[in-house]
Amino acid sequence: MSENIQAIRGMHDILPDHTPVWQHFETIVLRVMAAYGYREIRLPIVEKTELFQRSIGEVTDIVEKEMYTFADRNGDSLTLRPEGTAGCLRACLEHGLMHNQIHRLWYGGPMFRHERPQKGRYRQFHQIGVEAYGMPGPDIDAELIFLCRRLWSELGIAPKLELQLNSLGTLEERLVYRQHLVAYLRQHFAQLDEDSRRRLETNPLRILDSKNPALSSVIEEAPALRDHLGEESRRHFDGLKDALERAGIAYTVNPRLVRGLDYYGKTVFEWVTDELGAQGTVCAGGRYDGLVEQLGGRGSAAIGFALGIERLIDLMGEQAAVREAAQPHAYLIRVGDDAEIPGAQLAENLRSELPELRLIANCGGGSFKSQFKRADRSGAALALILGHDEVRDGSIGVKALRQEGEQRTLSQSELATYLKPLLKL
Ligand code: ATP
Ligand code: MG
């Protein structure tokens, strides 16, 4: 006996009962991106490993332990993309889109990270990413946050989300701060866990982001980056906070908010919820002016964010109305051999006359009773019934499946006119 092959751990199928919610989500994303003038860019799922090493940085969780890396047949080291920022910038540099230009871009699709699978944390998951190039001021930072807020409200989850902000300053400011932080943490070395001791050498800011409760008091008392921000970083951050306040967007400044990726500076932000347990961050972003140069381009301003689709869809909860809206309007029952061809023609004509109609035509034969059962199980609102008599008379039976009522018989020629208002097409 051969065993059934199963999907890879942490990589999930999205079954047809769930795709309507994904499609609903995607429709809203398309609309909101267009409303702000963001254009879609489509990128490969596989990139050279070096791209991620150079952009994300060697000493991050992602590059240290989460990448799906493999040798191509010719020996090149390739990686399934763990995030989209690096690939997006690579594409724009490669195609000359970065010369003194302004771009508002977005992309979506699967990302891959070899993490311990748990609720809200998968090995293949999906993100929508947004990147804005060539705009150095806080106005674009604010625009990205406005865009997020509009998405949340269109998705019906705005009240569940809180905005957290921080400023990471410039690289130089961070280097000075880093020395203060490391000196402080060395004094409290005994209280650090193994991960943090390692990070003390490699990526000490990341310690501030530790989720280990045993570290919370050490972190609480640590020197704060905001006391080391220069004039320009401070002005930028104040500009953003002012724009948010004027737009009525509530936020909290979280001094422990640092991004796992090395290339961020100045503004960083996260949208968090307390309704998803430990995996409460649904969207994270920030400014990464330094990365363009790091990837070989000329210095350019850049800011972006990525949101986790699975976590957001979780937060949206049961979307009964969305699922209902995806169900068929009608199921065509055709009884007997002489109803087959006329039934197919009738179905085709209806679809031409009513382009919004969702109609399933029974295939595979079956008795009236078994076809009626299929009609009911399909979720359709109406059964259309075509048998020997109807074919002979040019008529059609119509029976409501979700409410009481007698079956009616109409002429086939008036069916479209009858269905249009009834199904609100
Ligand atoms: P976390 O701290 O949860 O590991 P992260 O800092 O690694 O998050 P980012 O790289 O900023 O996450 O990715 C942006 C968003 O993508 C996250 O806020 C989250 O919603 C989603 N995300 C990241 N990793 C996963 C994953 N393994 N499974 C599902 N969603 C994820
Ligand atoms: Mg992570």
XYZ file of C-alpha atoms and ligand atoms in Angstrom:
457
model
C 0.000 0.000 0.000
C 1.352 3.381 -0.894
C 0.819 6.203 1.561
C -0.867 9.415 0.474
C 1.555 12.242 -0.088
C 0.881 15.251 2.080
C 1.761 18.923 1.810
C 4.985 20.214 3.331
C 4.706 21.167 7.001
C 3.838 24.832 7.381
C 2.652 25.148 3.766
C -1.079 25.266 3.386
C -3.676 24.729 0.729
C -6.351 27.372 0.499
C -9.480 25.346 -0.187
C -12.425 26.557 -2.290
C -14.528 27.377 0.777
C -11.870 29.905 1.773
C -10.846 31.422 -1.544
C -13.854 33.812 -1.624
C -12.480 35.618 1.439
C -9.037 35.837 -0.211
C -10.591 37.189 -3.392
C -12.606 39.715 -1.402
C -9.382 40.774 0.331
C -7.571 41.082 -3.005
C -10.386 43.129 -4.560
C -10.159 45.637 -1.722
C -6.358 45.754 -2.005
C -6.598 46.512 -5.746
C -9.100 49.288 -5.126
C -7.170 50.935 -2.292
C -3.828 50.782 -4.145
C -5.428 52.430 -7.173
C -6.993 55.088 -4.946
C -3.499 56.226 -3.902
C -1.783 55.788 -7.266
C 0.287 52.719 -6.356
C 1.120 50.508 -9.350
C 1.574 46.765 -9.216
C 4.958 45.158 -9.909
C 5.250 41.361 -10.336
C 8.479 39.736 -9.294
C 10.049 36.270 -9.376
C 9.638 34.053 -6.327
C 13.262 32.888 -6.531
C 16.278 35.209 -6.382
C 20.023 34.788 -5.997
C 20.847 34.066 -2.354
C 23.345 36.909 -2.381
C 20.548 39.446 -2.869
C 19.049 38.615 0.505
C 22.413 38.329 2.231
C 23.385 41.766 0.998
C 20.089 43.479 1.706
C 18.565 41.843 4.758
C 21.951 41.444 6.466
C 23.853 38.382 7.629
C 22.924 38.633 11.291
C 19.142 38.683 11.100
C 16.765 35.842 11.964
C 15.825 35.529 8.329
C 19.310 35.093 6.901
C 20.675 33.181 9.894
C 18.056 30.494 10.045
C 14.889 31.021 8.025
C 15.815 30.981 4.338
C 14.951 28.217 1.905
C 18.230 28.074 0.030
C 19.251 25.480 -2.536
C 21.749 24.934 -5.323
C 20.473 25.343 -8.871
C 21.555 22.638 -11.355
C 24.483 24.795 -12.440
C 25.629 25.326 -8.852
C 24.256 28.851 -8.274
C 22.857 29.394 -4.808
C 19.199 30.394 -5.038
C 16.665 31.300 -2.350
C 12.885 31.284 -2.207
C 12.102 34.890 -1.362
C 11.545 35.429 2.384
C 10.258 38.983 1.751
C 9.684 41.284 -1.198
C 11.593 44.507 -0.569
C 14.949 43.230 -1.824
C 13.528 41.764 -5.038
C 11.506 44.892 -5.759
C 14.530 47.125 -5.409
C 16.669 44.704 -7.422
C 14.125 44.853 -10.250
C 13.900 48.642 -10.201
C 17.696 49.046 -10.221
C 18.060 46.454 -12.966
C 15.519 48.209 -15.197
C 16.776 51.717 -14.552
C 13.715 52.896 -12.662
C 15.712 54.468 -9.848
C 17.374 57.460 -11.548
C 15.933 60.510 -9.823
C 12.509 59.043 -10.119
C 9.529 58.739 -7.889
C 7.677 55.453 -7.713
C 4.714 54.151 -5.764
C 4.650 50.361 -6.107
C 2.978 47.329 -4.635
C 3.195 43.556 -5.047
C 1.676 40.473 -3.504
C 2.281 36.778 -3.269
C 3.860 33.949 -1.333
C 6.945 34.314 0.864
C 8.961 31.465 2.377
C 10.611 31.215 5.786
C 11.754 28.111 7.577
C 10.202 28.886 10.962
C 8.544 26.685 13.545
C 4.983 26.397 12.216
C 2.224 27.520 14.575
C -0.961 29.550 14.357
C -0.218 32.722 12.408
C 3.292 31.527 11.511
C 3.800 29.441 8.411
C 6.608 28.394 6.102
C 4.769 29.565 3.033
C 2.702 32.637 3.805
C 1.441 35.574 1.786
C 2.204 39.235 1.922
C 1.140 42.414 0.237
C 4.121 44.761 0.077
C 4.177 48.470 -0.699
C 7.312 50.441 -1.587
C 7.675 54.176 -2.258
C 10.920 55.432 -3.808
C 12.440 58.866 -4.165
C 10.492 60.715 -1.475
C 12.582 61.633 1.568
C 10.093 63.580 3.706
C 7.619 62.474 6.359
C 4.671 63.225 4.028
C 5.094 59.879 2.264
C 5.537 58.079 5.601
C 2.158 59.509 6.585
C 0.625 58.556 3.225
C 1.549 54.898 3.730
C -0.139 54.963 7.113
C -3.261 56.613 5.650
C -3.315 53.869 3.021
C -3.090 51.177 5.718
C -5.868 52.762 7.697
C -8.125 52.855 4.644
C -7.399 49.177 3.993
C -8.298 48.260 7.581
C -11.534 50.162 7.447
C -12.549 48.660 4.099
C -11.732 45.209 5.476
C -13.852 45.970 8.551
C -11.044 45.496 11.085
C -9.974 49.075 11.857
C -11.142 49.000 15.513
C -9.046 45.902 16.167
C -5.733 47.465 15.167
C -3.348 49.801 16.912
C -0.523 51.760 15.296
C 2.901 51.736 16.936
C 5.669 54.042 15.800
C 9.326 54.598 16.472
C 12.267 56.368 14.907
C 15.525 54.492 14.456
C 17.448 57.619 13.486
C 20.286 57.471 10.987
C 22.913 54.771 10.778
C 25.449 57.062 12.484
C 23.050 57.849 15.314
C 22.312 54.172 15.716
C 26.009 53.309 15.909
C 26.525 55.742 18.783
C 23.405 54.486 20.514
C 24.520 50.909 19.969
C 27.646 51.527 22.044
C 25.566 52.866 24.940
C 23.167 49.960 24.665
C 25.891 47.324 24.557
C 27.646 48.874 27.569
C 24.362 48.801 29.507
C 23.541 45.228 28.475
C 27.004 44.021 29.444
C 26.319 45.285 32.954
C 23.230 43.058 32.976
C 24.803 40.126 31.179
C 23.718 37.627 33.856
C 20.057 38.362 33.150
C 20.291 37.857 29.387
C 19.126 34.671 27.695
C 21.235 32.727 25.225
C 19.752 34.402 22.147
C 20.383 37.864 23.553
C 23.958 37.051 24.551
C 24.644 36.065 20.985
C 22.913 39.162 19.649
C 24.963 41.368 21.934
C 27.795 40.849 19.469
C 25.849 40.659 16.240
C 22.633 42.689 16.382
C 22.149 44.196 19.858
C 19.157 46.379 18.878
C 17.258 43.185 18.188
C 17.468 42.354 21.911
C 14.992 45.189 22.540
C 12.501 43.244 20.441
C 12.875 40.054 22.527
C 9.628 38.364 23.443
C 11.152 36.635 26.502
C 9.296 37.998 29.575
C 12.357 37.351 31.757
C 14.099 40.156 29.889
C 11.356 42.749 30.118
C 12.735 44.711 33.080
C 16.248 44.855 31.625
C 14.771 46.098 28.359
C 12.483 48.555 30.120
C 15.435 50.257 31.819
C 17.703 50.262 28.768
C 18.880 53.568 27.297
C 16.428 54.797 24.656
C 17.335 55.500 21.075
C 15.198 58.633 21.044
C 17.708 60.330 23.366
C 20.337 59.849 20.658
C 18.415 61.162 17.667
C 19.925 64.077 15.779
C 18.121 67.245 14.756
C 17.072 66.031 11.294
C 15.783 62.644 12.537
C 13.823 64.376 15.257
C 12.258 66.830 12.810
C 11.289 64.010 10.468
C 9.630 62.057 13.279
C 7.803 65.156 14.569
C 6.580 65.862 11.023
C 5.082 62.401 10.782
C 3.457 62.540 14.204
C 1.971 65.923 13.368
C 0.508 64.651 10.062
C -1.055 61.682 11.863
C -2.537 63.834 14.584
C -4.072 66.195 12.041
C -5.599 63.187 10.261
C -7.020 61.856 13.525
C -4.907 58.689 13.494
C -4.124 57.428 16.986
C -0.658 55.977 17.601
C 1.656 55.021 20.404
C 5.381 55.562 20.299
C 7.018 52.268 21.175
C 10.720 52.821 21.878
C 11.345 49.081 21.699
C 10.080 48.838 18.146
C 13.091 47.884 16.041
C 12.853 46.046 12.758
C 14.597 42.725 12.386
C 16.176 43.892 9.175
C 19.350 45.960 9.178
C 18.452 48.382 6.442
C 15.812 50.416 8.262
C 16.345 53.955 9.540
C 14.192 56.830 10.786
C 10.504 55.866 10.670
C 9.447 52.342 11.624
C 5.888 51.298 12.327
C 3.735 48.275 13.060
C 0.016 47.645 13.188
C -0.736 45.251 16.024
C -3.765 43.534 17.474
C -4.327 41.740 20.756
C -6.794 39.339 19.126
C -4.287 36.963 17.532
C -2.241 35.888 20.552
C 1.528 35.931 20.170
C 1.396 36.591 16.397
C -0.173 40.017 16.854
C 1.714 42.024 14.226
C -0.245 42.126 10.981
C 1.726 44.816 9.178
C 5.230 46.152 9.581
C 7.219 48.750 7.730
C 9.682 51.549 7.749
C 12.111 53.748 5.933
C 15.235 52.203 4.382
C 17.041 55.015 2.614
C 20.360 53.171 2.953
C 19.427 50.059 1.041
C 19.449 51.457 -2.468
C 23.148 52.252 -2.168
C 23.818 48.916 -0.481
C 22.453 47.187 -3.583
C 24.614 49.226 -5.913
C 22.332 52.111 -6.834
C 22.780 55.805 -6.145
C 21.415 56.955 -2.793
C 17.669 57.291 -2.882
C 14.905 57.633 -0.353
C 12.781 54.548 0.164
C 10.032 53.468 2.517
C 7.733 50.473 2.529
C 5.711 48.008 4.488
C 4.506 44.424 4.253
C 1.341 42.960 5.632
C 0.675 39.308 6.417
C -2.460 38.206 4.579
C -3.130 35.081 6.684
C -3.102 37.067 9.924
C -5.401 39.741 8.480
C -7.841 37.175 7.144
C -7.825 35.533 10.565
C -8.660 38.874 12.076
C -11.511 39.401 9.616
C -13.135 36.269 11.044
C -16.145 34.516 9.554
C -17.219 36.398 6.431
C -20.611 34.798 5.838
C -21.742 37.544 3.464
C -18.596 37.189 1.356
C -18.989 33.437 1.057
C -22.650 33.799 0.202
C -21.865 36.310 -2.506
C -19.622 33.726 -4.167
C -22.291 31.017 -4.311
C -24.041 30.220 -7.597
C -27.304 31.969 -8.346
C -28.831 29.036 -10.174
C -28.369 25.344 -10.909
C -29.733 23.950 -14.151
C -31.265 20.488 -13.799
C -31.646 18.684 -17.115
C -33.524 15.428 -16.998
C -33.360 12.944 -19.825
C -31.159 12.692 -22.906
C -33.217 15.090 -24.985
C -32.610 17.902 -22.421
C -28.801 17.717 -22.676
C -28.096 19.799 -25.788
C -30.999 22.286 -25.387
C -29.927 22.683 -21.730
C -26.357 23.534 -22.730
C -27.651 26.057 -25.277
C -30.016 27.622 -22.775
C -27.189 27.944 -20.220
C -24.872 29.570 -22.772
C -27.580 32.030 -23.846
C -28.306 32.971 -20.243
C -24.626 33.582 -19.528
C -24.437 35.855 -22.584
C -27.565 37.786 -21.651
C -26.683 38.092 -17.954
C -22.881 38.363 -17.676
C -23.021 38.588 -13.874
C -25.063 35.387 -13.555
C -23.374 32.496 -11.741
C -24.972 29.399 -13.229
C -24.019 25.755 -12.807
C -25.383 23.397 -15.452
C -25.722 19.811 -14.252
C -23.232 17.488 -15.913
C -22.916 13.751 -15.565
C -26.643 12.978 -15.831
C -28.577 11.544 -12.905
C -32.220 11.216 -11.922
C -34.290 14.308 -11.183
C -33.935 13.524 -7.476
C -30.151 13.243 -7.479
C -29.768 16.373 -9.604
C -32.069 18.256 -7.270
C -29.873 17.195 -4.335
C -26.789 18.501 -6.137
C -28.616 21.761 -6.842
C -29.382 22.122 -3.152
C -25.832 21.290 -2.059
C -24.355 23.771 -4.563
C -25.695 26.646 -2.473
C -27.646 28.040 -5.445
C -30.690 30.198 -4.776
C -32.698 28.740 -7.657
C -33.079 25.456 -9.486
C -33.897 25.726 -13.193
C -35.596 22.576 -14.386
C -35.517 21.363 -17.967
C -37.172 18.022 -18.716
C -38.858 16.387 -21.691
C -42.033 18.507 -21.467
C -40.139 21.780 -21.064
C -37.942 21.027 -24.084
C -41.062 20.288 -26.135
C -42.859 23.482 -24.995
C -39.855 25.839 -24.932
C -40.493 26.390 -21.238
C -38.455 26.126 -18.030
C -39.321 25.316 -14.411
C -38.015 27.670 -11.709
C -37.935 26.604 -8.063
C -36.573 28.626 -5.138
C -34.186 26.496 -3.067
C -33.656 28.771 -0.052
C -37.267 29.757 0.635
C -40.788 28.340 0.452
C -42.763 28.712 -2.750
C -44.326 26.785 -5.585
C -42.384 25.896 -8.678
C -43.305 28.160 -11.572
C -43.116 27.530 -15.246
C -41.961 30.272 -17.607
C -41.281 30.523 -21.271
C -37.513 30.168 -21.930
C -37.616 33.425 -23.888
C -38.678 35.423 -20.818
C -36.286 33.695 -18.380
C -33.491 36.305 -18.516
C -35.946 39.177 -18.019
C -37.443 37.317 -15.067
C -34.073 36.500 -13.405
C -32.472 39.923 -13.783
C -34.443 41.777 -11.080
C -34.992 38.658 -8.987
C -31.247 38.012 -8.624
C -30.352 41.729 -8.679
C -28.134 41.277 -11.726
P 7.535 38.275 13.428
O 8.128 39.164 14.463
O 6.094 37.910 13.683
O 8.403 37.091 13.088
P 8.688 39.640 11.195
O 9.308 40.841 11.786
O 9.553 38.475 10.859
O 7.455 39.158 12.100
P 8.174 40.960 8.695
O 9.365 40.434 8.044
O 8.145 42.372 9.107
O 7.804 40.031 9.948
O 6.886 40.636 7.812
C 5.713 41.478 7.784
C 4.472 40.724 8.170
O 4.388 39.469 7.507
C 4.395 40.334 9.632
O 3.940 41.405 10.393
C 3.386 39.208 9.616
O 2.071 39.710 9.560
C 3.721 38.519 8.324
N 4.585 37.353 8.574
C 5.931 37.330 8.772
N 6.368 36.073 8.931
C 5.262 35.265 8.825
C 5.050 33.843 8.878
N 6.057 33.000 9.057
N 3.784 33.380 8.728
C 2.743 34.225 8.527
N 2.884 35.561 8.457
C 4.117 36.092 8.602
Mg 9.992 36.658 11.821
